[in-house]
Amino acid sequence: MNINIFLSIVMVGLSMIYFLFKPMNLKQTQDKEIAQFSLEKFTLNELDKSSMVTKMNGDEGIRYNDRYVVKNIDYTDNSKEFLSNMKAKNGLYKEDIVYLSGDVNFKREDGVRFFSQKATYNKRIDVASSNVKYVAYLGQNYVTGDSVTLDNKNNKIKSKNIYAVYNLEEKKKK
């Protein structure tokens, strides 16, 4: 075989490969974080030797390396003086802090409760707070304001721009 014919066949073959085959388009993507596991309609209980410490319910939960992401969260903390319960449409539990958003309902066993659209509960220092408008109740008394901080450890409530309604009862003389 003549070398010119051989080189012509190779050139035609390479030209066909170049024009007929499309090279792969490789797309560069960022590494996405991968969930360790996901749960539907779940209950997680944290127990110690004597009792239940925390309980978390949800419709859908995803566990990542450093946090839980929960839809329709119902979180109960029984580790401090007052039992506290929080409910919201969305929750994020990370490093002993619960971040809540969407129709937040916070209740404490002594009757203190507040409603807001966003709230944060720090389990380590036992403080619940909301930096958006809220309504808080204690019995028939209620308070509205722009932000609230509920320090369960020191039994103090701080708020800004409040409007309060208190029902006072007179003590009957004997």
C-alpha atoms as an extended CHARMM CRD file, in Angstrom:
* protein
*
       174  EXT
         1         1  MET       CA              0.0000000000        0.0000000000        0.0000000000  PROA      1               0.0000000000
         2         2  ASN       CA              1.2430000000        3.3960000000       -0.9220000000  PROA      2               0.0000000000
         3         3  ILE       CA              2.0370000000        5.7030000000        1.9700000000  PROA      3               0.0000000000
         4         4  ASN       CA              0.0030000000        8.5290000000        0.3950000000  PROA      4               0.0000000000
         5         5  ILE       CA             -3.1460000000        6.3540000000        0.2900000000  PROA      5               0.0000000000
         6         6  PHE       CA             -2.6070000000        5.3000000000        3.9150000000  PROA      6               0.0000000000
         7         7  LEU       CA             -2.1810000000        8.9060000000        5.1050000000  PROA      7               0.0000000000
         8         8  SER       CA             -5.2310000000        9.9590000000        3.0650000000  PROA      8               0.0000000000
         9         9  ILE       CA             -7.3580000000        7.2570000000        4.7500000000  PROA      9               0.0000000000
        10        10  VAL       CA             -6.1240000000        8.3290000000        8.1920000000  PROA      10              0.0000000000
        11        11  MET       CA             -6.8560000000       12.0110000000        7.4020000000  PROA      11              0.0000000000
        12        12  VAL       CA            -10.3750000000       11.1780000000        6.1380000000  PROA      12              0.0000000000
        13        13  GLY       CA            -11.0100000000        9.0660000000        9.2590000000  PROA      13              0.0000000000
        14        14  LEU       CA             -9.8070000000       11.7980000000       11.6110000000  PROA      14              0.0000000000
        15        15  SER       CA            -11.8240000000       14.4210000000        9.7240000000  PROA      15              0.0000000000
        16        16  MET       CA            -14.9670000000       12.2730000000       10.0410000000  PROA      16              0.0000000000
        17        17  ILE       CA            -14.3690000000       11.8760000000       13.7690000000  PROA      17              0.0000000000
        18        18  TYR       CA            -13.8470000000       15.6300000000       14.1470000000  PROA      18              0.0000000000
        19        19  PHE       CA            -16.9750000000       16.6750000000       12.2190000000  PROA      19              0.0000000000
        20        20  LEU       CA            -19.4010000000       13.8460000000       13.0150000000  PROA      20              0.0000000000
        21        21  PHE       CA            -18.7790000000       13.2370000000       16.7200000000  PROA      21              0.0000000000
        22        22  LYS       CA            -19.5270000000       15.9320000000       19.2650000000  PROA      22              0.0000000000
        23        23  PRO       CA            -17.0930000000       16.2020000000       22.1560000000  PROA      23              0.0000000000
        24        24  MET       CA            -18.5790000000       15.8310000000       25.6410000000  PROA      24              0.0000000000
        25        25  ASN       CA            -19.5180000000       19.0690000000       27.3150000000  PROA      25              0.0000000000
        26        26  LEU       CA            -18.2730000000       18.7270000000       30.8680000000  PROA      26              0.0000000000
        27        27  LYS       CA            -20.0030000000       21.0470000000       33.2760000000  PROA      27              0.0000000000
        28        28  GLN       CA            -18.2550000000       22.2210000000       36.3620000000  PROA      28              0.0000000000
        29        29  THR       CA            -20.4950000000       22.0270000000       39.4260000000  PROA      29              0.0000000000
        30        30  GLN       CA            -19.8760000000       22.8300000000       43.0250000000  PROA      30              0.0000000000
        31        31  ASP       CA            -19.8700000000       19.9580000000       45.4510000000  PROA      31              0.0000000000
        32        32  LYS       CA            -23.3090000000       19.6710000000       46.9800000000  PROA      32              0.0000000000
        33        33  GLU       CA            -23.6750000000       18.6400000000       50.5510000000  PROA      33              0.0000000000
        34        34  ILE       CA            -25.0520000000       15.1360000000       50.8300000000  PROA      34              0.0000000000
        35        35  ALA       CA            -27.5400000000       14.2170000000       53.5240000000  PROA      35              0.0000000000
        36        36  GLN       CA            -26.5460000000       11.3820000000       55.8400000000  PROA      36              0.0000000000
        37        37  PHE       CA            -30.1530000000       10.2000000000       56.0800000000  PROA      37              0.0000000000
        38        38  SER       CA            -33.7230000000       11.4350000000       55.8160000000  PROA      38              0.0000000000
        39        39  LEU       CA            -36.8340000000       10.5600000000       57.7880000000  PROA      39              0.0000000000
        40        40  GLU       CA            -40.5680000000       10.9630000000       57.2780000000  PROA      40              0.0000000000
        41        41  LYS       CA            -43.1260000000       11.2140000000       60.1020000000  PROA      41              0.0000000000
        42        42  PHE       CA            -40.5240000000       10.6740000000       62.8040000000  PROA      42              0.0000000000
        43        43  THR       CA            -39.9010000000       11.0410000000       66.5250000000  PROA      43              0.0000000000
        44        44  LEU       CA            -36.3880000000       11.3830000000       67.9670000000  PROA      44              0.0000000000
        45        45  ASN       CA            -35.9350000000       11.0210000000       71.7210000000  PROA      45              0.0000000000
        46        46  GLU       CA            -32.8040000000       11.9350000000       73.6550000000  PROA      46              0.0000000000
        47        47  LEU       CA            -32.6590000000       10.1030000000       76.9640000000  PROA      47              0.0000000000
        48        48  ASP       CA            -30.3850000000       10.1910000000       79.9800000000  PROA      48              0.0000000000
        49        49  LYS       CA            -30.2960000000        7.7620000000       82.9190000000  PROA      49              0.0000000000
        50        50  SER       CA            -33.3700000000        9.1920000000       84.6430000000  PROA      50              0.0000000000
        51        51  SER       CA            -35.6880000000       10.7310000000       82.0260000000  PROA      51              0.0000000000
        52        52  MET       CA            -36.2980000000       12.0330000000       78.5420000000  PROA      52              0.0000000000
        53        53  VAL       CA            -34.1250000000       15.1080000000       77.8590000000  PROA      53              0.0000000000
        54        54  THR       CA            -35.4400000000       16.1970000000       74.4530000000  PROA      54              0.0000000000
        55        55  LYS       CA            -38.0420000000       15.0330000000       71.9860000000  PROA      55              0.0000000000
        56        56  MET       CA            -38.2700000000       16.1300000000       68.3540000000  PROA      56              0.0000000000
        57        57  ASN       CA            -41.1390000000       15.2390000000       66.0110000000  PROA      57              0.0000000000
        58        58  GLY       CA            -41.4980000000       16.1950000000       62.3920000000  PROA      58              0.0000000000
        59        59  ASP       CA            -43.1080000000       15.4030000000       59.0560000000  PROA      59              0.0000000000
        60        60  GLU       CA            -39.7900000000       15.3300000000       57.2180000000  PROA      60              0.0000000000
        61        61  GLY       CA            -36.2770000000       15.4610000000       58.6170000000  PROA      61              0.0000000000
        62        62  ILE       CA            -32.8840000000       15.4890000000       56.9620000000  PROA      62              0.0000000000
        63        63  ARG       CA            -29.6700000000       14.8490000000       58.8850000000  PROA      63              0.0000000000
        64        64  TYR       CA            -26.5500000000       16.5280000000       57.5340000000  PROA      64              0.0000000000
        65        65  ASN       CA            -23.0770000000       16.2800000000       58.9620000000  PROA      65              0.0000000000
        66        66  ASP       CA            -23.6270000000       19.1180000000       61.4430000000  PROA      66              0.0000000000
        67        67  ARG       CA            -27.3810000000       19.7330000000       61.6520000000  PROA      67              0.0000000000
        68        68  TYR       CA            -30.9730000000       18.5270000000       61.3410000000  PROA      68              0.0000000000
        69        69  VAL       CA            -33.4100000000       20.2610000000       58.9690000000  PROA      69              0.0000000000
        70        70  VAL       CA            -37.0460000000       19.5460000000       59.8840000000  PROA      70              0.0000000000
        71        71  LYS       CA            -40.4300000000       20.3970000000       58.3660000000  PROA      71              0.0000000000
        72        72  ASN       CA            -43.3250000000       20.8580000000       60.8100000000  PROA      72              0.0000000000
        73        73  ILE       CA            -41.0480000000       20.5930000000       63.8160000000  PROA      73              0.0000000000
        74        74  ASP       CA            -42.3710000000       19.8830000000       67.3120000000  PROA      74              0.0000000000
        75        75  TYR       CA            -39.4400000000       20.1890000000       69.7380000000  PROA      75              0.0000000000
        76        76  THR       CA            -39.6610000000       19.6150000000       73.4980000000  PROA      76              0.0000000000
        77        77  ASP       CA            -36.7960000000       20.3720000000       75.9050000000  PROA      77              0.0000000000
        78        78  ASN       CA            -37.0250000000       18.7890000000       79.3420000000  PROA      78              0.0000000000
        79        79  SER       CA            -33.3990000000       19.3870000000       80.3380000000  PROA      79              0.0000000000
        80        80  LYS       CA            -33.8980000000       22.6150000000       82.3010000000  PROA      80              0.0000000000
        81        81  GLU       CA            -36.0960000000       23.8760000000       85.1560000000  PROA      81              0.0000000000
        82        82  PHE       CA            -39.1140000000       24.5060000000       82.9310000000  PROA      82              0.0000000000
        83        83  LEU       CA            -40.2740000000       22.0800000000       80.2630000000  PROA      83              0.0000000000
        84        84  SER       CA            -40.4170000000       24.0320000000       76.9780000000  PROA      84              0.0000000000
        85        85  ASN       CA            -42.2150000000       23.0980000000       73.7670000000  PROA      85              0.0000000000
        86        86  MET       CA            -41.7610000000       24.7340000000       70.3680000000  PROA      86              0.0000000000
        87        87  LYS       CA            -43.6700000000       24.1620000000       67.1420000000  PROA      87              0.0000000000
        88        88  ALA       CA            -43.0670000000       25.6970000000       63.7130000000  PROA      88              0.0000000000
        89        89  LYS       CA            -43.3620000000       24.9900000000       59.9990000000  PROA      89              0.0000000000
        90        90  ASN       CA            -39.5720000000       24.8200000000       59.5990000000  PROA      90              0.0000000000
        91        91  GLY       CA            -36.7900000000       24.0450000000       62.0100000000  PROA      91              0.0000000000
        92        92  LEU       CA            -33.0220000000       23.8020000000       61.9850000000  PROA      92              0.0000000000
        93        93  TYR       CA            -31.2400000000       22.1320000000       64.9140000000  PROA      93              0.0000000000
        94        94  LYS       CA            -27.5160000000       22.8980000000       65.0180000000  PROA      94              0.0000000000
        95        95  GLU       CA            -25.0450000000       22.8920000000       67.9200000000  PROA      95              0.0000000000
        96        96  ASP       CA            -27.7630000000       22.8940000000       70.6160000000  PROA      96              0.0000000000
        97        97  ILE       CA            -29.5770000000       25.8250000000       68.9890000000  PROA      97              0.0000000000
        98        98  VAL       CA            -33.0140000000       25.4500000000       67.4100000000  PROA      98              0.0000000000
        99        99  TYR       CA            -33.8580000000       27.9620000000       64.6640000000  PROA      99              0.0000000000
       100       100  LEU       CA            -37.6020000000       28.1300000000       63.9610000000  PROA      100             0.0000000000
       101       101  SER       CA            -39.5440000000       29.8600000000       61.1870000000  PROA      101             0.0000000000
       102       102  GLY       CA            -43.1610000000       29.9730000000       60.0760000000  PROA      102             0.0000000000
       103       103  ASP       CA            -45.9750000000       30.1040000000       62.6420000000  PROA      103             0.0000000000
       104       104  VAL       CA            -43.7470000000       29.6400000000       65.6980000000  PROA      104             0.0000000000
       105       105  ASN       CA            -45.5800000000       28.5610000000       68.8630000000  PROA      105             0.0000000000
       106       106  PHE       CA            -43.4410000000       28.5400000000       72.0450000000  PROA      106             0.0000000000
       107       107  LYS       CA            -44.9100000000       27.2230000000       75.3210000000  PROA      107             0.0000000000
       108       108  ARG       CA            -43.3930000000       26.7930000000       78.7420000000  PROA      108             0.0000000000
       109       109  GLU       CA            -44.9400000000       24.5290000000       81.3790000000  PROA      109             0.0000000000
       110       110  ASP       CA            -45.6510000000       27.4350000000       83.7790000000  PROA      110             0.0000000000
       111       111  GLY       CA            -48.0610000000       28.9550000000       81.2270000000  PROA      111             0.0000000000
       112       112  VAL       CA            -45.8070000000       31.4580000000       79.4370000000  PROA      112             0.0000000000
       113       113  ARG       CA            -46.2420000000       31.2380000000       75.6640000000  PROA      113             0.0000000000
       114       114  PHE       CA            -45.5360000000       33.3620000000       72.6340000000  PROA      114             0.0000000000
       115       115  PHE       CA            -46.3310000000       33.2930000000       68.9280000000  PROA      115             0.0000000000
       116       116  SER       CA            -44.1140000000       34.7100000000       66.2020000000  PROA      116             0.0000000000
       117       117  GLN       CA            -42.9020000000       34.0630000000       62.6470000000  PROA      117             0.0000000000
       118       118  LYS       CA            -39.2530000000       33.4500000000       63.6360000000  PROA      118             0.0000000000
       119       119  ALA       CA            -37.5870000000       32.3850000000       66.8550000000  PROA      119             0.0000000000
       120       120  THR       CA            -34.3630000000       30.9240000000       68.1910000000  PROA      120             0.0000000000
       121       121  TYR       CA            -33.9600000000       28.6520000000       71.2080000000  PROA      121             0.0000000000
       122       122  ASN       CA            -30.4830000000       28.2170000000       72.6840000000  PROA      122             0.0000000000
       123       123  LYS       CA            -30.5740000000       25.0120000000       74.6960000000  PROA      123             0.0000000000
       124       124  ARG       CA            -27.1820000000       25.5970000000       76.3690000000  PROA      124             0.0000000000
       125       125  ILE       CA            -28.1130000000       28.9140000000       77.9960000000  PROA      125             0.0000000000
       126       126  ASP       CA            -31.8910000000       28.2010000000       78.0720000000  PROA      126             0.0000000000
       127       127  VAL       CA            -32.9440000000       31.3640000000       76.1940000000  PROA      127             0.0000000000
       128       128  ALA       CA            -35.7210000000       31.6960000000       73.6110000000  PROA      128             0.0000000000
       129       129  SER       CA            -35.8410000000       34.8270000000       71.4790000000  PROA      129             0.0000000000
       130       130  SER       CA            -37.6190000000       36.3540000000       68.5230000000  PROA      130             0.0000000000
       131       131  ASN       CA            -36.4700000000       39.4740000000       66.6740000000  PROA      131             0.0000000000
       132       132  VAL       CA            -39.7540000000       39.9610000000       64.8190000000  PROA      132             0.0000000000
       133       133  LYS       CA            -43.2550000000       40.9300000000       65.9940000000  PROA      133             0.0000000000
       134       134  TYR       CA            -44.7550000000       38.5800000000       68.5470000000  PROA      134             0.0000000000
       135       135  VAL       CA            -47.7020000000       38.0510000000       70.8650000000  PROA      135             0.0000000000
       136       136  ALA       CA            -47.0860000000       36.5830000000       74.3350000000  PROA      136             0.0000000000
       137       137  TYR       CA            -49.6370000000       35.2660000000       76.8260000000  PROA      137             0.0000000000
       138       138  LEU       CA            -49.6790000000       34.4170000000       80.5110000000  PROA      138             0.0000000000
       139       139  GLY       CA            -53.1910000000       33.4440000000       81.4690000000  PROA      139             0.0000000000
       140       140  GLN       CA            -55.5420000000       36.2490000000       80.3710000000  PROA      140             0.0000000000
       141       141  ASN       CA            -52.6870000000       38.7620000000       80.1990000000  PROA      141             0.0000000000
       142       142  TYR       CA            -50.9940000000       39.4040000000       76.8600000000  PROA      142             0.0000000000
       143       143  VAL       CA            -48.1870000000       41.4700000000       75.4140000000  PROA      143             0.0000000000
       144       144  THR       CA            -47.3320000000       42.3870000000       71.8260000000  PROA      144             0.0000000000
       145       145  GLY       CA            -44.0280000000       43.8360000000       70.7210000000  PROA      145             0.0000000000
       146       146  ASP       CA            -41.2630000000       43.9850000000       68.1400000000  PROA      146             0.0000000000
       147       147  SER       CA            -38.8730000000       41.4990000000       69.7860000000  PROA      147             0.0000000000
       148       148  VAL       CA            -38.7710000000       39.2570000000       72.8290000000  PROA      148             0.0000000000
       149       149  THR       CA            -36.0970000000       37.4190000000       74.8260000000  PROA      149             0.0000000000
       150       150  LEU       CA            -37.2410000000       34.8030000000       77.3000000000  PROA      150             0.0000000000
       151       151  ASP       CA            -34.4570000000       33.8970000000       79.7480000000  PROA      151             0.0000000000
       152       152  ASN       CA            -35.7430000000       30.7030000000       81.3480000000  PROA      152             0.0000000000
       153       153  LYS       CA            -32.7200000000       30.2960000000       83.6070000000  PROA      153             0.0000000000
       154       154  ASN       CA            -33.1720000000       33.6860000000       85.3080000000  PROA      154             0.0000000000
       155       155  ASN       CA            -36.9630000000       33.7620000000       84.7490000000  PROA      155             0.0000000000
       156       156  LYS       CA            -36.8140000000       37.1470000000       82.9580000000  PROA      156             0.0000000000
       157       157  ILE       CA            -38.5360000000       38.4290000000       79.8370000000  PROA      157             0.0000000000
       158       158  LYS       CA            -37.1910000000       41.3610000000       77.8120000000  PROA      158             0.0000000000
       159       159  SER       CA            -39.0490000000       43.0500000000       74.9810000000  PROA      159             0.0000000000
       160       160  LYS       CA            -39.0730000000       46.1500000000       72.7660000000  PROA      160             0.0000000000
       161       161  ASN       CA            -41.9730000000       48.4290000000       71.7720000000  PROA      161             0.0000000000
       162       162  ILE       CA            -44.5560000000       46.6170000000       73.8330000000  PROA      162             0.0000000000
       163       163  TYR       CA            -48.2840000000       46.9530000000       74.2330000000  PROA      163             0.0000000000
       164       164  ALA       CA            -49.5460000000       45.0290000000       77.2630000000  PROA      164             0.0000000000
       165       165  VAL       CA            -52.9780000000       44.1710000000       78.6340000000  PROA      165             0.0000000000
       166       166  TYR       CA            -53.0960000000       42.9580000000       82.2310000000  PROA      166             0.0000000000
       167       167  ASN       CA            -56.1350000000       41.8300000000       84.1380000000  PROA      167             0.0000000000
       168       168  LEU       CA            -55.7470000000       42.7810000000       87.8000000000  PROA      168             0.0000000000
       169       169  GLU       CA            -57.8540000000       41.2120000000       90.4830000000  PROA      169             0.0000000000
       170       170  GLU       CA            -58.5970000000       42.8130000000       93.7790000000  PROA      170             0.0000000000
       171       171  LYS       CA            -58.0420000000       40.7430000000       96.8460000000  PROA      171             0.0000000000
       172       172  LYS       CA            -61.1650000000       40.4100000000       98.9140000000  PROA      172             0.0000000000
       173       173  LYS       CA            -60.9550000000       41.5560000000      102.5050000000  PROA      173             0.0000000000
       174       174  LYS       CA            -62.0370000000       39.1140000000      105.1240000000  PROA      174             0.0000000000
